[in-house]
Backbone as a printed PyTorch tensor [residue, N CA C, xyz], in Angstrom:
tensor([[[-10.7840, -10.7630, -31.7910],
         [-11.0030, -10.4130, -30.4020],
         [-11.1870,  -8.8950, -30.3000]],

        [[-12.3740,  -8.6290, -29.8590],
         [-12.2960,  -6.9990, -29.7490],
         [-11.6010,  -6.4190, -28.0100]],

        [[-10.7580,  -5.3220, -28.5380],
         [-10.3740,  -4.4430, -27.5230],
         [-11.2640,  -4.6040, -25.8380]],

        [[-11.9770,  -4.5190, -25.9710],
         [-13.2090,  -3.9600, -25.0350],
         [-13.2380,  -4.7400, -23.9410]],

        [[-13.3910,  -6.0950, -24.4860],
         [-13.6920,  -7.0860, -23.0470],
         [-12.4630,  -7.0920, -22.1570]],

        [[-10.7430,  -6.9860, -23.0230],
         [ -9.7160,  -7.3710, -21.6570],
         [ -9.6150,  -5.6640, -21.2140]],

        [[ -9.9920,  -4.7570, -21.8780],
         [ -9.8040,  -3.3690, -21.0890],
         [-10.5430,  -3.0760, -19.6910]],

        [[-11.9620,  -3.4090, -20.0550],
         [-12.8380,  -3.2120, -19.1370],
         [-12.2960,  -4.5060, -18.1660]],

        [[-12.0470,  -5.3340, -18.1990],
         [-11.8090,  -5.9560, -17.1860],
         [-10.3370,  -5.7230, -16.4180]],

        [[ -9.8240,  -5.2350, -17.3790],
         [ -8.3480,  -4.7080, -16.9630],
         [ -9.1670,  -3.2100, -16.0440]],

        [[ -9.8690,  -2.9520, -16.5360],
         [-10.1680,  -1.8040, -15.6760],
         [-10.7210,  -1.7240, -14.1910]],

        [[-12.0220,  -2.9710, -14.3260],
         [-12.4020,  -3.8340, -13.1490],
         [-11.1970,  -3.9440, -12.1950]],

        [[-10.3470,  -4.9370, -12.5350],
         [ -9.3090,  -5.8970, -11.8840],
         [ -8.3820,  -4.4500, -10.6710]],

        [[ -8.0790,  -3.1440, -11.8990],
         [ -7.3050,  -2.0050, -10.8240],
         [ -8.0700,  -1.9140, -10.4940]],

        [[ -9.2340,  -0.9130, -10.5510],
         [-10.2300,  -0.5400,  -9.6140],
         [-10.2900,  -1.3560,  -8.1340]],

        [[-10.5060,  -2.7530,  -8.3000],
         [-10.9000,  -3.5970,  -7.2660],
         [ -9.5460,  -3.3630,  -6.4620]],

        [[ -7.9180,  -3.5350,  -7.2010],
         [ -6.7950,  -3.2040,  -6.3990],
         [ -6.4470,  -1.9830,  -5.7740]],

        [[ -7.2020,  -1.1340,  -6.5680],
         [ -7.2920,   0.3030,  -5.8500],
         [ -8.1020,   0.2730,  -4.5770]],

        [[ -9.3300,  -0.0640,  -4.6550],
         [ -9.8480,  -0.2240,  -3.4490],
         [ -9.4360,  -0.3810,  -2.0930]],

        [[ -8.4370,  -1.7960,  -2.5160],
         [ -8.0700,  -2.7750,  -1.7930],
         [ -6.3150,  -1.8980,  -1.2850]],

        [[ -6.1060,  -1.1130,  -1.7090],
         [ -5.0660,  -0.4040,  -1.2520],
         [ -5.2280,   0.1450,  -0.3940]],

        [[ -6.9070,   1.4050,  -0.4800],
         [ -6.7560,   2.3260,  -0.1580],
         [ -7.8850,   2.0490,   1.2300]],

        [[ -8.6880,   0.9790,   1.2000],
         [ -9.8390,   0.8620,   2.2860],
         [ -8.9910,  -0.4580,   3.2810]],

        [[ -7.7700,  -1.4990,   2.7530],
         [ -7.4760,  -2.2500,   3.6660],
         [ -6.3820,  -1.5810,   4.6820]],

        [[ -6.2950,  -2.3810,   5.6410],
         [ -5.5440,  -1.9130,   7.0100],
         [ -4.2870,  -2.9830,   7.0070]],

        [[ -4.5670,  -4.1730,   6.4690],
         [ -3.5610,  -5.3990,   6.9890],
         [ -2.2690,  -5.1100,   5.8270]],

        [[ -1.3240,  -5.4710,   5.8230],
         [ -0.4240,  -5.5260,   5.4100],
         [  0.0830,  -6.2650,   3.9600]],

        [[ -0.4640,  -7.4880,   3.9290],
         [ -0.1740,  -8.1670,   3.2500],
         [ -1.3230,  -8.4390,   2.0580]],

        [[ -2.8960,  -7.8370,   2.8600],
         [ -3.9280,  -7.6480,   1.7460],
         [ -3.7480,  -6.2860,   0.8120]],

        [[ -2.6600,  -5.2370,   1.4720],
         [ -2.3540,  -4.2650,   0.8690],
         [ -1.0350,  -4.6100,  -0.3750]],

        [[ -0.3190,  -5.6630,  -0.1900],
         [  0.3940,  -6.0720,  -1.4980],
         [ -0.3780,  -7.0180,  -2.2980]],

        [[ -1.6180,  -7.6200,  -1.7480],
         [ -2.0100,  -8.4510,  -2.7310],
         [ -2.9130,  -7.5070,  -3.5050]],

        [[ -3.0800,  -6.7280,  -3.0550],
         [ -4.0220,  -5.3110,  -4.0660],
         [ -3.1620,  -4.8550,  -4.8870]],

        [[ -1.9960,  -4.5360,  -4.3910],
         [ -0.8450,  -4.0490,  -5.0930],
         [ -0.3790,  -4.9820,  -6.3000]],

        [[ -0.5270,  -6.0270,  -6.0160],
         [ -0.4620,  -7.0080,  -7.3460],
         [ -1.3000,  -7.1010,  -8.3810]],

        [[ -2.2970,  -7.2130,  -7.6310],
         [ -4.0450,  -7.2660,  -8.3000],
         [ -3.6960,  -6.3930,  -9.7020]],

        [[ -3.3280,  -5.3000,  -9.0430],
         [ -3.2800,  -3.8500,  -9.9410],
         [ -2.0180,  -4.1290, -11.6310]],

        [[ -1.0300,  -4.6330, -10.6480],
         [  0.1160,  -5.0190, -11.6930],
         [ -0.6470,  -5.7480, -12.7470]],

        [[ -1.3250,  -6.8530, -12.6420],
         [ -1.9560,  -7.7870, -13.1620],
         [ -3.0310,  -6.8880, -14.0900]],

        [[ -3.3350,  -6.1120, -13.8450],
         [ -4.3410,  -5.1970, -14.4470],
         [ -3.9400,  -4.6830, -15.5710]],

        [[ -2.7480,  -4.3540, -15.1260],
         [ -1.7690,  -3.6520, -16.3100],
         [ -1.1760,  -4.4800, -17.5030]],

        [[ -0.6730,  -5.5220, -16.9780],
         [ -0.2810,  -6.5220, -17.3780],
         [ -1.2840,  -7.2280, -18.5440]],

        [[ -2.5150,  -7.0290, -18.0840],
         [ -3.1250,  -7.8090, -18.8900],
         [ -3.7130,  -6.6300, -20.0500]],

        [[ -3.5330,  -5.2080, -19.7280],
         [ -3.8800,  -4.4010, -20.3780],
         [ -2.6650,  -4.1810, -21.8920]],

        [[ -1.4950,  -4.6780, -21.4930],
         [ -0.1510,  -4.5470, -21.9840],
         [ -0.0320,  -5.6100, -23.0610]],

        [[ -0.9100,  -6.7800, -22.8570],
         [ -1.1600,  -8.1110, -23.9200],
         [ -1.9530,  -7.8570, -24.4360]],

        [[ -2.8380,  -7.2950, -23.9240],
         [ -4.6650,  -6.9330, -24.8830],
         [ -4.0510,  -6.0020, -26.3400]],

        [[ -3.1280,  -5.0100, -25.9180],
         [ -2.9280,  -3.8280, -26.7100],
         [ -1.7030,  -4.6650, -28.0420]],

        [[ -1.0790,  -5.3240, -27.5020],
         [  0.0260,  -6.1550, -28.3400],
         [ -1.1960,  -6.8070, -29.0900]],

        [[ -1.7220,  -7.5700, -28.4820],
         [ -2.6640,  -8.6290, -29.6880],
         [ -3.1590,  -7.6370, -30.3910]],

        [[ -4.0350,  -6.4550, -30.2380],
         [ -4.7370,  -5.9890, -31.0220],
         [ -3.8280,  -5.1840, -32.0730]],

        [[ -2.9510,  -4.6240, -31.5850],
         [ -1.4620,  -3.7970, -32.3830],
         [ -0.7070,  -5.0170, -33.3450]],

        [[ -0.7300,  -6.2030, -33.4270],
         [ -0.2090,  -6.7890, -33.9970],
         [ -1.2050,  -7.4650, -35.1060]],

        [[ -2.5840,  -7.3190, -34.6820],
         [ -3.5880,  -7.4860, -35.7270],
         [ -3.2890,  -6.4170, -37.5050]],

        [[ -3.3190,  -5.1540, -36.7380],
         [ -2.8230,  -4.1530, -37.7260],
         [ -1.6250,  -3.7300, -38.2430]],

        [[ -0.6420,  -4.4710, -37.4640],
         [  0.7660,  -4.0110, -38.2490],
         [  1.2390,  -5.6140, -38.7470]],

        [[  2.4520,  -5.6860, -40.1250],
         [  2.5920,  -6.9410, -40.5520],
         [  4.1120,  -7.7140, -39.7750]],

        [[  4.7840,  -6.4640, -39.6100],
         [  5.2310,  -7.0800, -38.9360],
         [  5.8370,  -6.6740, -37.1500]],

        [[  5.7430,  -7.5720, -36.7390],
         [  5.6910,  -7.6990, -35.1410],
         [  6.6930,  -8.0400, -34.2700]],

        [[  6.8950,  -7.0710, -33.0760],
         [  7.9430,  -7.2600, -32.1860],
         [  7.4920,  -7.9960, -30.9720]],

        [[  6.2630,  -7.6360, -30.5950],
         [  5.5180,  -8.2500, -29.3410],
         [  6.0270,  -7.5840, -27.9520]],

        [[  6.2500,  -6.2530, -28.4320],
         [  6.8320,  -5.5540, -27.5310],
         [  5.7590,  -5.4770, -25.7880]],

        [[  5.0680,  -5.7580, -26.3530],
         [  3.8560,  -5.7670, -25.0930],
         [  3.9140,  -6.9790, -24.2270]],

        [[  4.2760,  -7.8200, -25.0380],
         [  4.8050,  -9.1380, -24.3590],
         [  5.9000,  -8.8030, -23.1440]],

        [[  7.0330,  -8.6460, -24.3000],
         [  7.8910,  -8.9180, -23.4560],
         [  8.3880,  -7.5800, -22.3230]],

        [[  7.7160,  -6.6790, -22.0670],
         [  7.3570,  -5.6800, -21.6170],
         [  6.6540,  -6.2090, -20.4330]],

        [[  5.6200,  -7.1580, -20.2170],
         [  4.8190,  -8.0600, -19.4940],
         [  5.6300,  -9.1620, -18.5050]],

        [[  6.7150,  -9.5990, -19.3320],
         [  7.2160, -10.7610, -18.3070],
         [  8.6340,  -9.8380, -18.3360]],

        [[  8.7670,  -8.5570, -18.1050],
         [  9.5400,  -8.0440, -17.4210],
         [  8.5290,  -7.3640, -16.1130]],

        [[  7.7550,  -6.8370, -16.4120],
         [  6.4730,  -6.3820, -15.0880],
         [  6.4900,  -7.9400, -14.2480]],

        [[  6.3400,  -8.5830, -14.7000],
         [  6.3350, -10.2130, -13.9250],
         [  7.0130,  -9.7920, -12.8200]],

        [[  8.9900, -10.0310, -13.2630],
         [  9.6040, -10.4920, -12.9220],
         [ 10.1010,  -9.2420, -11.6170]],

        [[  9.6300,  -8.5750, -11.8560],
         [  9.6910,  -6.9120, -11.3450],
         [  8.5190,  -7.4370,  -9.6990]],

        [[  7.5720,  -7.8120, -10.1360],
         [  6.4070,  -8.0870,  -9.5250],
         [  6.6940,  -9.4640,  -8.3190]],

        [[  7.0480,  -9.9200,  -8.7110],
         [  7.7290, -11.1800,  -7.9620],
         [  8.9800, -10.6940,  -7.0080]],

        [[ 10.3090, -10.0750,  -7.6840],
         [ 10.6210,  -9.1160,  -6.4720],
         [ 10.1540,  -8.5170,  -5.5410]],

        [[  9.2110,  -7.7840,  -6.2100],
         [  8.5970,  -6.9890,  -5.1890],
         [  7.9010,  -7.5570,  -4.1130]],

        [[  7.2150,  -8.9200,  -4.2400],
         [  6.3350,  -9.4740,  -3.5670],
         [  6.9690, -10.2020,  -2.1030]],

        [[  8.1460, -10.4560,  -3.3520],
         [  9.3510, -11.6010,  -1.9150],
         [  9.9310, -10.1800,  -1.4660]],

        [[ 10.1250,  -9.4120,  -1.6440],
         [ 10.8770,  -8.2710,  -0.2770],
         [ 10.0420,  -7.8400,   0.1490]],

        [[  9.0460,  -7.6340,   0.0620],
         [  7.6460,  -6.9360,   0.7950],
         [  7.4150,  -7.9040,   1.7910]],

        [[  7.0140,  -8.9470,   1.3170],
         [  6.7380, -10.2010,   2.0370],
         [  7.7320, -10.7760,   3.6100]],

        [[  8.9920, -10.5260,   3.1390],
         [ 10.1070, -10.5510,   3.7280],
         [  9.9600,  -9.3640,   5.0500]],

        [[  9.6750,  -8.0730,   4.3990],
         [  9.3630,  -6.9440,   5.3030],
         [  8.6290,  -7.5220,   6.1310]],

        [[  7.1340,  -7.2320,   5.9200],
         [  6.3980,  -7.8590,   6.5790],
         [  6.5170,  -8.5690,   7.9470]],

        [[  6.7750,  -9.6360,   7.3630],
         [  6.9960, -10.6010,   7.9870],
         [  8.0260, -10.2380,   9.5110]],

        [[  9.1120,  -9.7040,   8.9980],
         [ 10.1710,  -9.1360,  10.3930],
         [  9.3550,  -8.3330,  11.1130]],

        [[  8.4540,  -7.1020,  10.5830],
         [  7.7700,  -6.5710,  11.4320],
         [  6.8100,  -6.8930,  12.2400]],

        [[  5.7270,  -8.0700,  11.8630],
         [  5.1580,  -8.9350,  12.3550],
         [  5.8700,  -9.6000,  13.3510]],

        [[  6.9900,  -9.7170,  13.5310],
         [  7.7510, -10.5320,  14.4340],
         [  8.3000,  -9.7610,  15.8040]],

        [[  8.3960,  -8.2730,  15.0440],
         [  9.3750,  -7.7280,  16.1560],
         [  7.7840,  -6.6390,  16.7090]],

        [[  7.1130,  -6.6210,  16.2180],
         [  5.6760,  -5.6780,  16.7270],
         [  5.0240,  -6.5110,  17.0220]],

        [[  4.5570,  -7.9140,  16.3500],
         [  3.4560,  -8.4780,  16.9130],
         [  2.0240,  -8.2610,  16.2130]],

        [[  2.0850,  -7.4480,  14.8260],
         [  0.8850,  -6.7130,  14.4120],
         [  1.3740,  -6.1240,  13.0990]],

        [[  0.4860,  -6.7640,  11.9050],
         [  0.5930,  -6.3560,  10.4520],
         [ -0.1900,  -5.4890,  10.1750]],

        [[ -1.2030,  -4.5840,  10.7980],
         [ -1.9860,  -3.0890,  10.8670],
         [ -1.1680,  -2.1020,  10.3400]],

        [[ -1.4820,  -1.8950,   9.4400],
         [ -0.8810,  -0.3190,   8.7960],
         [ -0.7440,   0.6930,   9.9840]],

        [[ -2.3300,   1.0750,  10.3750],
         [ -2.6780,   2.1640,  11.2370],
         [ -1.5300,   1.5220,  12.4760]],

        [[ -1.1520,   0.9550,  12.9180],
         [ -1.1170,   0.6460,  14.4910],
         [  0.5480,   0.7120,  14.4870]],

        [[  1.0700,   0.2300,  12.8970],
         [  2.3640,   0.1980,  12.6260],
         [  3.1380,   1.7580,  12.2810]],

        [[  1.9020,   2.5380,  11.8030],
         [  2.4710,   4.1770,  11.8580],
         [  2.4310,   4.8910,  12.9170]],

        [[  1.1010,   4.3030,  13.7150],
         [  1.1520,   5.1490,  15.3370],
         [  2.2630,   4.9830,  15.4650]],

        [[  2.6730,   3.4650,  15.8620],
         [  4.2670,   3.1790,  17.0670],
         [  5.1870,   3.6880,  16.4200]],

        [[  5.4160,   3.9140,  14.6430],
         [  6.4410,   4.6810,  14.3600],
         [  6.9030,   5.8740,  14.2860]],

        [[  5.9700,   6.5910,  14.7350],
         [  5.6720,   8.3130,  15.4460],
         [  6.0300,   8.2040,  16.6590]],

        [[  6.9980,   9.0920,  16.9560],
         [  7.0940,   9.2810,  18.6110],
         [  5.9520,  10.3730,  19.1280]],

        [[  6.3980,  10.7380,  20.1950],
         [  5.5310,  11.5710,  21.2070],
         [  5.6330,  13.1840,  20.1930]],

        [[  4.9120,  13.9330,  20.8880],
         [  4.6890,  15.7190,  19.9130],
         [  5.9840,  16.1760,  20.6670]],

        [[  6.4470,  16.1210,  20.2800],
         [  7.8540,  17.0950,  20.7270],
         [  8.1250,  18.6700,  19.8640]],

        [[  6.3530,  18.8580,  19.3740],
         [  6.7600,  20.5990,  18.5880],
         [  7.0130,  21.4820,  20.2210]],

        [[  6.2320,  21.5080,  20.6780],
         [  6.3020,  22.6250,  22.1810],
         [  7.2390,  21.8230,  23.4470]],

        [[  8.7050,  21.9220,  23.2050],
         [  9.2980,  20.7510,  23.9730],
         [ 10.5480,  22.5470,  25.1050]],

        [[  9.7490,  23.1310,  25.5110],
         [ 10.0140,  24.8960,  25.5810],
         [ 10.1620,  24.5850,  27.1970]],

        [[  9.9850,  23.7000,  27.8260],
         [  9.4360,  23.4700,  29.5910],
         [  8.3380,  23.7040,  30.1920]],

        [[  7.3500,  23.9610,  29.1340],
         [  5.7850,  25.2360,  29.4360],
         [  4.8940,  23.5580,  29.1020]],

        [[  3.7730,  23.9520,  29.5620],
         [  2.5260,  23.0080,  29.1440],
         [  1.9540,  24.1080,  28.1430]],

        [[  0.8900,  23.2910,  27.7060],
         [  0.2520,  24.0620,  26.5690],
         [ -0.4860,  25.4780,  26.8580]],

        [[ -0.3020,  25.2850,  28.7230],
         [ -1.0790,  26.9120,  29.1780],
         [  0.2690,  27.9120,  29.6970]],

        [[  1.0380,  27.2140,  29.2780],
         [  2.9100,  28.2460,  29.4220],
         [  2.7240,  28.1570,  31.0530]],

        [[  2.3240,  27.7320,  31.5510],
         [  2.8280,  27.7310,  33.4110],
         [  4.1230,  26.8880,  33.6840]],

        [[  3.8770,  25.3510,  33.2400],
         [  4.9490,  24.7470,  33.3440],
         [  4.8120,  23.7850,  34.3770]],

        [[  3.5010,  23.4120,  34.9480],
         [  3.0490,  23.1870,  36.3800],
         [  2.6680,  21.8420,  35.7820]],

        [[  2.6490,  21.2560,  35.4910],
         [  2.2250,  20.0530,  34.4270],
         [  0.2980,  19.9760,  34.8390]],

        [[  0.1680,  20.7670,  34.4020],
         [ -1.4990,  20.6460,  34.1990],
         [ -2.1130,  20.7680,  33.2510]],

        [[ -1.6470,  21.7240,  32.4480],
         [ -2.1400,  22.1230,  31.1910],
         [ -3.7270,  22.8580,  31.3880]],

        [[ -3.2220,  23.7030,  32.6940],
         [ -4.6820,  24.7480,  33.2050],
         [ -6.0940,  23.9290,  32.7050]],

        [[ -5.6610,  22.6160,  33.1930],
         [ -7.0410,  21.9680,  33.5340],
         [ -7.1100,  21.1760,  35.1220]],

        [[ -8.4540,  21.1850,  35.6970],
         [ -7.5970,  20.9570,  37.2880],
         [ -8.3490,  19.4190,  37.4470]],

        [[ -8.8180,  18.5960,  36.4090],
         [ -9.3670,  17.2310,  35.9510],
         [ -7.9710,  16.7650,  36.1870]],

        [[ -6.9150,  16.8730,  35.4410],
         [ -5.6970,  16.3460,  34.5550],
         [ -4.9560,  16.4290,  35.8930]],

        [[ -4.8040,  17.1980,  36.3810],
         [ -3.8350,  17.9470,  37.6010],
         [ -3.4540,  16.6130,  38.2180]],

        [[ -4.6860,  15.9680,  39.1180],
         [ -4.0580,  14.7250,  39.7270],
         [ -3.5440,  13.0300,  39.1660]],

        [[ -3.8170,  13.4280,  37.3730],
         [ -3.3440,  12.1530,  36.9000],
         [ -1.9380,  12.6320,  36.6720]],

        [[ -1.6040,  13.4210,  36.2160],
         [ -0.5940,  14.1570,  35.8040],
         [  0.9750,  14.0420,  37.2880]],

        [[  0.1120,  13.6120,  38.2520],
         [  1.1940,  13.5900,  39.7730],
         [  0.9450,  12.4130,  40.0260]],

        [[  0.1550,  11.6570,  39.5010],
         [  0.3780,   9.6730,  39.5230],
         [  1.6980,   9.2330,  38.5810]],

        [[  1.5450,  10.0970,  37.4220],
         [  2.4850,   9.5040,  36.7050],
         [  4.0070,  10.1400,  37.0660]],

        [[  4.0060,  11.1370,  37.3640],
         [  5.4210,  11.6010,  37.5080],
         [  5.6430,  10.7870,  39.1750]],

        [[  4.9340,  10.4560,  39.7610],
         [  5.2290,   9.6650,  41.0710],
         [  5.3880,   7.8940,  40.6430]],

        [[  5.1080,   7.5850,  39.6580],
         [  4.6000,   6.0700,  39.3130],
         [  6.2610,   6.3450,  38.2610]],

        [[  6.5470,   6.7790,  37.3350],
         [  7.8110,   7.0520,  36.9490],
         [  9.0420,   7.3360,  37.4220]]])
């Protein structure tokens, strides 16, 4: 068996989980990328044992069992992630990355001084557009 075919596909397989990390939004397609990737490794970790054990006589299979410890590592990870998930989905309503970091940011509280951003303090923010939404809400509150 030559090297080449499970590398490059071990290489394929992250790549595609990289992708899938870094371009998805949902939650749970972001651990199945995250697996994807393990699996990548994983299979990169058997490729290198078979071929390492071609050339040496005698053998530990350290790549092996190196592998179904990544497993078992991987399967944790999947059921507490999963677990996460899932509560947040329950108590938000929404597995969106983006939508799940907005709501976990509060409001800008750097300039929290009594001033608007034009230091008057008049809640306008020396724009006179804003002025009358700005006295709906402090009247509606």
């Amino acid at each position: 068996m030559h090297l080449v075919y499970p590398a490059v596909l071990s290489a394929l397989l992250f790549c595609t989980g990289l992708y899938g990390v870094l371009a998805r939004r949902n939650a749970i397609l972001v651990l199945m990328s995250v697996e994807l990737m393990l699996n990548a490794v994983n299979l990169n970790l058997v490729a290198f044992d078979v071929w390492l054990s071609k050339a040496a006589a005698e053998t530990l299979h350290s790549g092996q069992a190196l592998t179904l410890f990544t497993i078992a590592i991987a399967a944790a990870e999947i059921g507490i992630g999963l677990a996460i998930v899932l509560a947040v989905y329950r108590n938000r309503g929404s597995s969106d990355i983006d939508r799940l970091r907005d709501s976990a940011e509060g409001p800008d509280d750097s300039t929290n001084d009594g001033t608007d951003g034009d230091g008057t303090g008049d809640g306008t923010d020396g724009d006179a557009a804003t002025a009358p939404a700005a006295g709906k809400t402090e009247a509606t509150a």
